[in-house]
Each structure stands twice: as structure tokens, then as C-alpha cells.
Short mmCIF file of C-alpha atoms in Angstrom, two decimals:
data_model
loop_
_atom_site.label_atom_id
_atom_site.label_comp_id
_atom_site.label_asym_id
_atom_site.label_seq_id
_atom_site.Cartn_x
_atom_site.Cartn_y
_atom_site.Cartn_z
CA UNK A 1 6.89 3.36 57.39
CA UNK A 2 8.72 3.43 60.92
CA UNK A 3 10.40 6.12 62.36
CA UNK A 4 11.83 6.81 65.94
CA UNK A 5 8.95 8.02 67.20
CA UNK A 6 8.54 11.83 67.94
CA UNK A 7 5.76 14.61 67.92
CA UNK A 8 3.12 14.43 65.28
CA UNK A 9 0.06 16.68 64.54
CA UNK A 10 -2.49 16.54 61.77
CA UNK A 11 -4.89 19.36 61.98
CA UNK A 12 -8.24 19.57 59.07
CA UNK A 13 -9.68 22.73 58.29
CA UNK A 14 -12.44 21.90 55.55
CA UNK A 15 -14.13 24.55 53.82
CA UNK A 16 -17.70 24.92 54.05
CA UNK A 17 -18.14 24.04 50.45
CA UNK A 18 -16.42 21.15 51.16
CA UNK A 19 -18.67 19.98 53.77
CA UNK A 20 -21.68 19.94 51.95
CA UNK A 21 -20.53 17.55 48.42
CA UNK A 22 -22.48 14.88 48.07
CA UNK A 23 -19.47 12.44 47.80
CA UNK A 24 -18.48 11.92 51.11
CA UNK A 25 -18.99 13.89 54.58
CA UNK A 26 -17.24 14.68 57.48
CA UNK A 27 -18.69 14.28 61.07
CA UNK A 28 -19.00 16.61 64.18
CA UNK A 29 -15.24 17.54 65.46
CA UNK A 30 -13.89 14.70 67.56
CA UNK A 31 -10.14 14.05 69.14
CA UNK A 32 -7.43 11.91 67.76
CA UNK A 33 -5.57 10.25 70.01
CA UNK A 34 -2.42 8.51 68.31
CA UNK A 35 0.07 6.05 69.58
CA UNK A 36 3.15 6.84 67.59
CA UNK A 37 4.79 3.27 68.32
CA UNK A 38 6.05 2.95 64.13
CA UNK A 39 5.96 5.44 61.31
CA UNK A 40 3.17 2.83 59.74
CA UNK A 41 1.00 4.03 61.96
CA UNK A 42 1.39 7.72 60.79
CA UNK A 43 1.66 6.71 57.18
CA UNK A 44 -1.63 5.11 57.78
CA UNK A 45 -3.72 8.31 59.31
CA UNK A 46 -1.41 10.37 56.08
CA UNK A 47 -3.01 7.96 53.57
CA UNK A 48 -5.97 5.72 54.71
CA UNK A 49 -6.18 3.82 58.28
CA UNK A 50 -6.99 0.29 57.56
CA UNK A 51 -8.25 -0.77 61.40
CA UNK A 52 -9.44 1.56 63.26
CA UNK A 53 -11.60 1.85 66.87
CA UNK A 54 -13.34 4.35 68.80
CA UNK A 55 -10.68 7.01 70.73
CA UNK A 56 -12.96 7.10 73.68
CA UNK A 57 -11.91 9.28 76.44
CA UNK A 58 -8.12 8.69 75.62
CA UNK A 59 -5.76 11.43 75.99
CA UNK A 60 -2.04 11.56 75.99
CA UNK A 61 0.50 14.76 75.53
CA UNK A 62 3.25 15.39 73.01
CA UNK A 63 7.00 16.43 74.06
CA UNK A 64 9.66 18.57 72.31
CA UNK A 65 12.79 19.82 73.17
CA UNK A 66 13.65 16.58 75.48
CA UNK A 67 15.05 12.85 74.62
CA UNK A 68 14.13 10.25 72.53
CA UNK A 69 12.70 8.82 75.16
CA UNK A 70 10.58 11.42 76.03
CA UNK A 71 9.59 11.58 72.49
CA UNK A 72 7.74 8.34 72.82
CA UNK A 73 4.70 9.77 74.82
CA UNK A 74 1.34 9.77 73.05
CA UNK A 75 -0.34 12.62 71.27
CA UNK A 76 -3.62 14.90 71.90
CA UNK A 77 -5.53 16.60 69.55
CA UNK A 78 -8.32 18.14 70.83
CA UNK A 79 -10.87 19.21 68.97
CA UNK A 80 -9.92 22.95 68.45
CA UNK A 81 -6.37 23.25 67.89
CA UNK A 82 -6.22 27.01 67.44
CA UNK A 83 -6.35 30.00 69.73
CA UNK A 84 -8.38 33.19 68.93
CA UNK A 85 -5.35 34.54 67.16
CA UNK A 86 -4.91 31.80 64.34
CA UNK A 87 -8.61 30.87 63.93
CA UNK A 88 -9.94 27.52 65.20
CA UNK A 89 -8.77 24.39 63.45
CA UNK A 90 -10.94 21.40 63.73
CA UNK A 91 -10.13 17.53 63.34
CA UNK A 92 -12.54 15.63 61.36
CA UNK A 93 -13.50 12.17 62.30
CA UNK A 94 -11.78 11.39 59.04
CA UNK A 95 -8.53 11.28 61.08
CA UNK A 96 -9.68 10.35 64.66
CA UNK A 97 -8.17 7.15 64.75
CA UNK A 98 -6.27 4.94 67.13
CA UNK A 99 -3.91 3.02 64.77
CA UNK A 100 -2.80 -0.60 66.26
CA UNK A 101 1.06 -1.69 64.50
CA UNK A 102 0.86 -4.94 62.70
CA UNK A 103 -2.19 -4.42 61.43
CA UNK A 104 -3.38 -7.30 59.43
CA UNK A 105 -6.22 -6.23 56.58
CA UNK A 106 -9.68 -7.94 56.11
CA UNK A 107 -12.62 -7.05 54.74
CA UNK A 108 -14.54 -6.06 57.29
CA UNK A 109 -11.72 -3.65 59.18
CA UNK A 110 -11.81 -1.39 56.27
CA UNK A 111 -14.98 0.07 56.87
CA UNK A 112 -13.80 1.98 60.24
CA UNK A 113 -14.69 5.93 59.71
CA UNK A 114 -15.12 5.91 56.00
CA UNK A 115 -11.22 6.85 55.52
CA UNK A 116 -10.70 4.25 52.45
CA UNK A 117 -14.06 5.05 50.93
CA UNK A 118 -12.75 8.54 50.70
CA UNK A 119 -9.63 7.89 49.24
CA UNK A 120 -11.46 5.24 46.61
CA UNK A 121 -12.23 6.44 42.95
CA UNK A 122 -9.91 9.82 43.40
CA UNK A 123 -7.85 11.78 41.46
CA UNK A 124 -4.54 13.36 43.05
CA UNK A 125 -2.10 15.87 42.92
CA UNK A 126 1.51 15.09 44.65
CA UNK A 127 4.73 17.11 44.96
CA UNK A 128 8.12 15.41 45.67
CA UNK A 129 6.94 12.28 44.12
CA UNK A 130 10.20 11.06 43.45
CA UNK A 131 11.14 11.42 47.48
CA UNK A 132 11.00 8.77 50.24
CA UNK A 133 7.49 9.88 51.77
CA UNK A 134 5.52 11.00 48.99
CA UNK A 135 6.87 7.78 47.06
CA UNK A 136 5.93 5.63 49.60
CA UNK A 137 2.29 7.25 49.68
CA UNK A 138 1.73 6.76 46.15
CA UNK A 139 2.31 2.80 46.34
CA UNK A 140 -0.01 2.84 49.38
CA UNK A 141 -2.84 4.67 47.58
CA UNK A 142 -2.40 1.84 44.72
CA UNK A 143 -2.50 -0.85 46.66
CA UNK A 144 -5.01 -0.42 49.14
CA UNK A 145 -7.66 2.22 46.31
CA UNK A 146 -6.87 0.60 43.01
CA UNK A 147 -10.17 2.74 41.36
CA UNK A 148 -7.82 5.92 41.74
CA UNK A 149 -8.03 7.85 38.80
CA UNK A 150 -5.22 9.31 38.15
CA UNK A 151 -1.98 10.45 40.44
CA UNK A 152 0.00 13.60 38.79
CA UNK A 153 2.91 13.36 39.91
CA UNK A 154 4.85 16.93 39.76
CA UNK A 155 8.24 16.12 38.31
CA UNK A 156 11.59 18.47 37.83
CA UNK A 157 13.15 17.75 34.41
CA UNK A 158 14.12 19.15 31.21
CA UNK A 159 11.84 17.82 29.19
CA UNK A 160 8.64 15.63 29.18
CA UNK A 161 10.60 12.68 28.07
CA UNK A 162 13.06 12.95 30.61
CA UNK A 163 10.20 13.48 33.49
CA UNK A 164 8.20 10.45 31.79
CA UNK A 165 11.89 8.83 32.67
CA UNK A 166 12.21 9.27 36.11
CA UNK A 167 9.12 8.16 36.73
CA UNK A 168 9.47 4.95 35.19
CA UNK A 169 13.17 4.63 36.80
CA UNK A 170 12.59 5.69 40.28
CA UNK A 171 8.65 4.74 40.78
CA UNK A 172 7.51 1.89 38.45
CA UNK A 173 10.69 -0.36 38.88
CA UNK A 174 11.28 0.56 42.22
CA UNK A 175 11.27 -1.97 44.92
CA UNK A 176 8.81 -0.55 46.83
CA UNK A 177 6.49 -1.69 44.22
CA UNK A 178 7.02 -5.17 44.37
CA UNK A 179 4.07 -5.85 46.03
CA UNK A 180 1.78 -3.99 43.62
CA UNK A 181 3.81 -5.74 40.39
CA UNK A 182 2.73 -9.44 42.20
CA UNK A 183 -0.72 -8.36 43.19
CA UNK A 184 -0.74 -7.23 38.77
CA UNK A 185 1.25 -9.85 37.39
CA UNK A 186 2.01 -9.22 33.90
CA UNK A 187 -0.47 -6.11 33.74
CA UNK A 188 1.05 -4.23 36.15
CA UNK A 189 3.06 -2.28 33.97
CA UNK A 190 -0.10 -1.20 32.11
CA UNK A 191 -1.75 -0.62 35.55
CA UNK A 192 0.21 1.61 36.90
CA UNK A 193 0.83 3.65 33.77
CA UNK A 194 -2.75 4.14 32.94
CA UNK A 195 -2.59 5.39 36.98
CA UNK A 196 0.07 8.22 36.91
CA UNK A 197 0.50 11.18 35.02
CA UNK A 198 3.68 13.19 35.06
CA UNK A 199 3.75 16.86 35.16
CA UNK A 200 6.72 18.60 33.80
CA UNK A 201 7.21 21.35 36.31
CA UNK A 202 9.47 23.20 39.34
CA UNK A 203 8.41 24.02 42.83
CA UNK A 204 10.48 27.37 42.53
CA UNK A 205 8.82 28.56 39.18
CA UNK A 206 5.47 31.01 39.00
CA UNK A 207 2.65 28.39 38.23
CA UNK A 208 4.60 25.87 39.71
CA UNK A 209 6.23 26.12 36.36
CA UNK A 210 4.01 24.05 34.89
CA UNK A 211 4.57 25.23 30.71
CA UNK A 212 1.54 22.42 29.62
CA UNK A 213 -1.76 24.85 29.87
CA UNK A 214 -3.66 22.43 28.82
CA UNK A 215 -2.84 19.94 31.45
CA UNK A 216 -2.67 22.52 34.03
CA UNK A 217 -6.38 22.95 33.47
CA UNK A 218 -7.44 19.57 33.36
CA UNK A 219 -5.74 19.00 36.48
CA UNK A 220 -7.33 22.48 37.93
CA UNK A 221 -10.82 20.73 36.57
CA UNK A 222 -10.30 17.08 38.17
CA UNK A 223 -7.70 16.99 40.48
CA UNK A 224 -9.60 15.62 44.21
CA UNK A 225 -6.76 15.18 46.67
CA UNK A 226 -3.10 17.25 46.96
CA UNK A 227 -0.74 16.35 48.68
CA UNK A 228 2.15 18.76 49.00
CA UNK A 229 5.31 16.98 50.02
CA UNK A 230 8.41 18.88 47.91
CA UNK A 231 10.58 20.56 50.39
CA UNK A 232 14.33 21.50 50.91
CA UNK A 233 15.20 19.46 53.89
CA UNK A 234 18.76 20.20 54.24
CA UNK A 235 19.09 21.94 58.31
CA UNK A 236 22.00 25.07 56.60
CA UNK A 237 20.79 25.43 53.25
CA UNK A 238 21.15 29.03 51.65
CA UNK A 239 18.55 31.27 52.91
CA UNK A 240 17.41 31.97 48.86
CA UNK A 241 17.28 28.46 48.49
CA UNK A 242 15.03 27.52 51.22
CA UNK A 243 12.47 30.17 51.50
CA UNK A 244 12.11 29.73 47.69
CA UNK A 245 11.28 26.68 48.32
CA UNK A 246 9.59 25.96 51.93
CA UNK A 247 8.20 29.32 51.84
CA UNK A 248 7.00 30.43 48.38
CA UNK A 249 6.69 26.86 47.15
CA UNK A 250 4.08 26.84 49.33
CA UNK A 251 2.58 29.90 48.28
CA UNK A 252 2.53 29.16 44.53
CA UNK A 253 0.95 25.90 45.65
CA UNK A 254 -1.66 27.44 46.99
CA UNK A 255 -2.36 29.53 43.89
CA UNK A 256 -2.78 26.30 41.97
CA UNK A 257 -4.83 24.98 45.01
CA UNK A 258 -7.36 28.27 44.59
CA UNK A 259 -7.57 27.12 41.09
CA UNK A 260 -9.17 23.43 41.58
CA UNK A 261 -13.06 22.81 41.19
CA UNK A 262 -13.14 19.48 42.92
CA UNK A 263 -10.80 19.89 45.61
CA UNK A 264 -11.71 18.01 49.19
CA UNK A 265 -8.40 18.21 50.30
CA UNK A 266 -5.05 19.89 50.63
CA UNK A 267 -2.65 18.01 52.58
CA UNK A 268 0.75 19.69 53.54
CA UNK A 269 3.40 17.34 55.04
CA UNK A 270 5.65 20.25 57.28
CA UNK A 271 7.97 18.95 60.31
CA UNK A 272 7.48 17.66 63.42
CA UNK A 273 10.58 20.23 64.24
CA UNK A 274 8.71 23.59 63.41
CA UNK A 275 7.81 24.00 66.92
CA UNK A 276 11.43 25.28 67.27
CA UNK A 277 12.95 26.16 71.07
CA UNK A 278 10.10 25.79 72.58
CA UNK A 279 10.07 24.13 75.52
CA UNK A 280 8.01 21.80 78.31
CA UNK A 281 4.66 19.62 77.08
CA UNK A 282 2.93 21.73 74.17
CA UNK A 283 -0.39 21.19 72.30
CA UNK A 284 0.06 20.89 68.67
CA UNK A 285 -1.77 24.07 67.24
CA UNK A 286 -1.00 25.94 63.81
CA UNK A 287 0.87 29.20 63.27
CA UNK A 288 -0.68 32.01 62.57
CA UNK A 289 0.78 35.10 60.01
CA UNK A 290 3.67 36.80 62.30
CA UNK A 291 4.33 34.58 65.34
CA UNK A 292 7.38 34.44 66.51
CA UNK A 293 8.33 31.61 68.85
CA UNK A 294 11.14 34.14 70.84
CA UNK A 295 7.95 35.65 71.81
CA UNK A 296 6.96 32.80 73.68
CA UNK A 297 10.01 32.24 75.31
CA UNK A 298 10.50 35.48 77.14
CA UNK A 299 7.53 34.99 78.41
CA UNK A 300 7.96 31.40 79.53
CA UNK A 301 11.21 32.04 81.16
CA UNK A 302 9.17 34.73 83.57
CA UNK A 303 11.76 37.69 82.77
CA UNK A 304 10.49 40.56 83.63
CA UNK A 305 12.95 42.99 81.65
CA UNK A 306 11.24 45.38 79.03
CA UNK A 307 13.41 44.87 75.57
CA UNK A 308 12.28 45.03 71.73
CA UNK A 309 11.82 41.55 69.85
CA UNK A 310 11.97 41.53 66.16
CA UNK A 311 8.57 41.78 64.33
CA UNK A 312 8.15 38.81 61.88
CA UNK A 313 6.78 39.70 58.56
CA UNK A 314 7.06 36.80 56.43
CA UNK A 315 7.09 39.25 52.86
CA UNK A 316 10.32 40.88 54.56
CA UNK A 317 11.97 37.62 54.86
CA UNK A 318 11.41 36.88 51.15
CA UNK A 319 12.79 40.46 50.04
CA UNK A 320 15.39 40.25 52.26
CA UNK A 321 16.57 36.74 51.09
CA UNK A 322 15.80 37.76 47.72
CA UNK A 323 18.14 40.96 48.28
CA UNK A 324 20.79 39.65 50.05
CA UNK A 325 21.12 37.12 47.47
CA UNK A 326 21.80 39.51 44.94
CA UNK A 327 23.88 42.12 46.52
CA UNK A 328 26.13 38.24 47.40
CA UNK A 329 25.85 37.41 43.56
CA UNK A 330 29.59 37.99 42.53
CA UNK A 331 31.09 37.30 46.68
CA UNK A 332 33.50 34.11 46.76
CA UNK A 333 31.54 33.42 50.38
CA UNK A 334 28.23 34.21 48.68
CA UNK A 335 26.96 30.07 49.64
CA UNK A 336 28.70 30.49 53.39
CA UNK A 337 27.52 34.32 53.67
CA UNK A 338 23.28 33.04 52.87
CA UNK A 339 23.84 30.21 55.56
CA UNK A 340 24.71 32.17 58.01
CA UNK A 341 22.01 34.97 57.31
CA UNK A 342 19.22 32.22 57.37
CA UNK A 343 20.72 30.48 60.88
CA UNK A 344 20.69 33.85 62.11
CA UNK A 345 17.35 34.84 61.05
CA UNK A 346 15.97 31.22 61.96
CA UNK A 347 17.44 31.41 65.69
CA UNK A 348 16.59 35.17 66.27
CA UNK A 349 12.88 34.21 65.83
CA UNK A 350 12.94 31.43 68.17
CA UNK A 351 13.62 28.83 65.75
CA UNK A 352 16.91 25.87 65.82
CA UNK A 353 17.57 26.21 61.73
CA UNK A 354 16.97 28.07 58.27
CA UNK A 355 14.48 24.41 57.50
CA UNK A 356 12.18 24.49 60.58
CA UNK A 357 12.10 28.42 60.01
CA UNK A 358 10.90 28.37 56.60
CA UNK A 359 8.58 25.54 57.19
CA UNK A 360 7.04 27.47 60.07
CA UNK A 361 6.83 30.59 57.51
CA UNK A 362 4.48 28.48 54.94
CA UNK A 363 2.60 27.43 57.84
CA UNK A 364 2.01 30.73 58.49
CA UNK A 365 0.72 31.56 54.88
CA UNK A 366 -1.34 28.74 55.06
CA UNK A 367 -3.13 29.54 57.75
CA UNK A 368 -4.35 32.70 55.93
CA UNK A 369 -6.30 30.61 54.05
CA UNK A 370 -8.39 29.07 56.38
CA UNK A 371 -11.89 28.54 55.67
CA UNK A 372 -11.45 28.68 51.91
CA UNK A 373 -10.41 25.28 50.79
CA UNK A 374 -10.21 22.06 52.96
CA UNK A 375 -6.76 22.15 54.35
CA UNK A 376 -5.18 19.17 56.85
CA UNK A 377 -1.30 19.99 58.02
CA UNK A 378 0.85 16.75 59.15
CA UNK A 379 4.33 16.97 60.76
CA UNK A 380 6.30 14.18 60.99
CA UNK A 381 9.82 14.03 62.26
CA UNK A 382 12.20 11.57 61.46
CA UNK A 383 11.09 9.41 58.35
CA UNK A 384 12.69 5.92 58.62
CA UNK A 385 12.55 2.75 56.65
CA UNK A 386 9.17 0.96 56.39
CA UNK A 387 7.56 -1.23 59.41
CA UNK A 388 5.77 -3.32 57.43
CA UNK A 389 4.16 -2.45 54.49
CA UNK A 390 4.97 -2.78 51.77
CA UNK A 391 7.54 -4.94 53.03
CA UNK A 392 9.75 -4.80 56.26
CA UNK A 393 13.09 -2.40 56.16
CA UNK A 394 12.38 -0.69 52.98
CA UNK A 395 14.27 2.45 52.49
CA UNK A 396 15.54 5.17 50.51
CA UNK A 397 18.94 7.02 50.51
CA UNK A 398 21.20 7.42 53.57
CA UNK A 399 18.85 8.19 56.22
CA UNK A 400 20.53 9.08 60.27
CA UNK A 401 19.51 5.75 61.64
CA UNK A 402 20.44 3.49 58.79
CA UNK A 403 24.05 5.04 58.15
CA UNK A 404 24.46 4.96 62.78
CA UNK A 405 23.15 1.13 62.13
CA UNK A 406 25.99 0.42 59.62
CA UNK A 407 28.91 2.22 61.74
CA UNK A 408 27.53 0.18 65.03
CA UNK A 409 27.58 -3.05 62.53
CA UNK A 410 31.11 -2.45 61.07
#
């Protein structure tokens, strides 16, 4: 996929249990240096690098806050990510990769650091799988790992039939597979069917409100790989809405993560944006529980005037979202009314929006689980149409760039 290129930061944090299965390992801590030239090239660290050569002694910085422009310089990860505060974060040499555009496959450019060996013979878990990104990632994990299990694919519907539907109308026929149904032929249809599973359930619910026990526990017994990319996107949605989502999504995820017996990884797609106002060149590190980014920015602007700043408590921003909401429940301006309480609460933290906030908030509660399961974060910023795989200029929906391309082509 391409995208105008901005910040990006994938952090691992595997588990020690994790690091010692027999069916794969992960090498000494090493830095990723990544030239952000297309979106393929992030897709490709997201869901298996296909050409890949030593990072060396190459560095480069990300920007935020500045121009496009600026948002074209390269990106450092250094081996720990973290300060003392949120706990050291360590890239595995499963994503230190410099990724080339244009890449053409062969045989012997697949071996690289192991990264489609990993993904080979797996069985996943992904949220959103009826959005751009984790769509996209699901035909790339076909195409290039055809011995994947099984994909669940988490699905909002009213029934199973109607879940079993939107697979079939908005994956299986989609363009995006028209690769995969030439590379099949006539068996495709089977192929892919006997590949993904959906799962009746809602991001919002307890249990990810998932109502099949038994298939919650077979996926709790086999499920190898989540990725977590369900998320309200919208910059001004309802404070409710978002943190129910963003926020506690996340946390009910990670119940369900707790739960799995084979897990190697949990991969949570957040935002390139959730580093908020800050400002000047800034190493990509995670949050910790409580940081607030207006913190930071008193002391970067050198004031030396003693005031309060608001504590951030991410349980008191549920409640009070959760309160608000229904003391608003019967108020004509109820929608207007939660806006405006999560822009406020958003920008009196240090953050632009009520999105980046939230998303910075489920950062925060996954970093409290550090050290017990295998966790990698990715933030991308601008998703765009595809480079060139599957196929140049695929896209879904009105995205920024494609609806400014159309008004400059009118």
C-alpha cells in the first residue's frame, strides 16, 4: 500500500515464554532503519518483508508536527525504545529490515531474517477485517503464506449468516483479490473459504461479544498471530463512542489475548498521530500508564512558571465518558455536547483530537502488559491506495488524497 509518507514506529516486546518455543526464534535486539518512500514498504515490515538486507550502521530521525515534506525523513529505532518509566521495549530482528519499493519476489529473497517462515503454517486472529488495512493484510498473508491455517476474521453483524455475508461480499469478491482468484483458478473459491473463519462479534461488547463459546475456545486454543486493527477513526467522534472503542476495545482485546495458549504475537496497528503537539525531531518510544504529553510541553517551551497540570488517569476518562454520556442521554445537543467534552479532554492533555487521545490511552494500557505476552505496536499515518501489490492504485472508500486528486482532475 502507499501512503504520503509520515512517521512510523513498530516496537516488539516478546514475552519470555515466547522466546523460548521451539517454532521459530527471535535474535539479539538490533535497529530498524526504514525508508518510508511507499506505504508497501510498511505493509511489508506489518505483514512479511519479501527482500530484505543488513541495516548496518544506518540511522535516520522521524519528524512530527512539521510539513509533508519534512515528513519524508527516515526513521530510527534503536534498540530500546523505552525510558525507565515505561519499561524497555526491544525490536526483534524479525522487523529490522530495510525495505527497497518495487520489490520484485524470487525464491531466494525470501529467506532474509526468517520473517515469511514465521508467518508460514499460522493461524490468526484479525479485527476490522472488513476495513482498508486489515483487508489488505489478509490478501497479503494469502498470497505470499498459502499454508495459513486459518484467519478469524472478527465480524459485526446480526447474525452468523449475515457475518458469513459480508465476508463473502466485501473480502472474497473483492478486487483486491484478483490476484489470489488467478493464482487459484477455479479453486479459489474453495481456497479461500477453507482459509477464513468468521466470528460473529463487537469490539464494544464484554468478550469482544463473541456469543459462540465454543469457537471462542478453539480460537483461545489455536489462534498464533492477532492482529488488532478495529478502531473509530473519525478526528470529533463522541467521547462514549471513541474511548469505547480505541480505549476499552483495546482492553477487552487484551482479555481475549491473556486467554490464548499459542500466542507469538499481538500486533496493534495505533496512529502515526498519537504523538500529539509535540514538537521538534522525537524518537518513537511507547506510552506508559498516565503520561500526559502537556507535560512535555511545559517543559520544552523552558517556562519557568509553577502551575497545576491535570493528572491523567485513564479509568477516570472511561467513567467520566461513561457519565457524561448518561447525564446527556435525553439533551437535544447530547452528540455536539460529547464532541466537545472529548476535544477538550484530548487538547488539555497535550493531544490535537478525541482519536489520537484515545489511541494514546490504549497504548497506555498496553504497555501494562509488558513482559506477559509478545506484543509489537505499529503506527501508520495516512493509509493510501496500494503501490504495487496486489495491483497498482487499489483503494477503498473516499480516502483525503483520492477525493483532492478528483477535485484537481475536475
Amino acid at each position: 500500500m502507499s501512503s504520503n509518507p509520515h512517521s512510523f514506529a513498530l516496537c516488539h516486546v516478546p514475552s519470555r515464554d515466547s522466546l523460548t518455543k521451539p517454532s521459530y526464534s527471535l535474535p539479539q535486539p538490533v535497529k530498524l532503519v526504514h525508508r518510508p518512500s511507499s506505504w508497501k514498504s510498511r505493509f511489508n515490515i506489518l505483514c512479511g518483508a519479501l527482500s530484505t538486507r543488513n541495516a548496518g550502521d544506518l540511522a535516520a530521525t522521524t519528524r512530527t508536527g512539521g510539513s509533508l515534506s519534512n515528513a519524508r525523513d527516515k526513521l530510527l529505532l534503536s534498540p530500546i525504545l523505552a525510558d525507565g518509566r515505561s519499561g524497555s521495549s526491544v525490536v526483534s530482528a524479525i522487523a529490522s529490515t530495510v525495505i527497497e519499493p518495487n520489490i520484485t519476489v524470487h525464491e531466494e529473497s525470501t529467506q532474509g531474517l526468517g520473517i515469511l517462515k514465521f508467518l508460514e503454517g499460522k493461524t490468526y486472529f484479525v479485527t476490522g477485517a472488513t476495513g482498508l488495512l486489515a483487508k489488505a493484510f489478509v490478501e497479503k498473508i494469502l498470497r505470499v503464506a498459502p499454508t495459513t491455517r486459518k484467519i478469524f476474521l472478527l465480524v459485526k453483524a446480526n447474525s452468523d449468516a449475515e457475518a458469513m455475508k459480508r465476508i463473502k461480499n466485501e473480502t472474497v469478491e473483492c478486487e483486491l483479490f484478483s490476484q489470489l482468484q488467478e493464482m487459484h483458478g477455479e479453486k479459489y473459491r474453495d481456497f479461500i473459504m477453507s482459509k477464513l473463519v468468521p466470528v460473529l462479534g463487537n469490539m464494544c461488547e464484554p468478550g469482544l461479544g463473541i456469543s459462540d463459546t465454543e469457537l471462542a475456545a478453539r480460537m483461545a486454543d489455536e489462534v498464533e498471530v492477532i492482529v488488532h486493527s478495529a478502531a473509530n477513526t473519525s478526528l470529533d467522534e463522541r467521547y462514549d463512542v471513541a474511548i469505547n472503542v480505541n480505549t476499552q476495545g483495546t482492553l477487552r482485546m487484551l482479555g481475549f489475548v491473556m486467554k490464548c495458549k499459542k500466542l507469538q504475537l499481538y500486533l496493534h496497528v495505533s496512529t502515526g498521530y498519537v504523538n500529539g503537539r509535540r514538537r521538534g525531531v522525537l524518537r518513537e518510544k511507547p506510552f506508559y500508564m498516565g503520561q500526559r504529553i502537556a507535560e512535555e510541553m511545559v517543559t520544552f517551551s523552558g517556562t519557568q512558571e509553577s502551575f497545576p497540570l491535570p493528572k491523567l488517569n485513564v479509568d477516570a476518562e472511561i467513567e467520566l465518558a461513561s457519565e457524561m454520556a448518561r447525564t446527556l442521554a435525553a439533551d437535544k445537543e447530547a452528540d455536539l455536547k460529547m464532541k466537545e467534552l472529548g476535544s477538550a479532554r484530548a487538547k488539555m492533555f497535550g493531544w490535537h483530537d478525541t482519536h489520537t487521545f484515545t489511541k494514546a490511552m490504549a497504548e497506555m494500557i498496553i504497555s501494562s502488559y509488558k513482559g506477559q505476552i509478545p506484543i509489537a505496536i505499529v503506527r501508520p499515518s495516512i493509509i493510501e491506495s496500494s503501490y504495487q501489490e496486489p495491483f497498482p492504485g487499489w483503494i477503498q472508500g473516499n480516502r483525503p488524497v483520492t477525493l483532492y486528486n478528483c477535485h484537481l482532475n475536475a
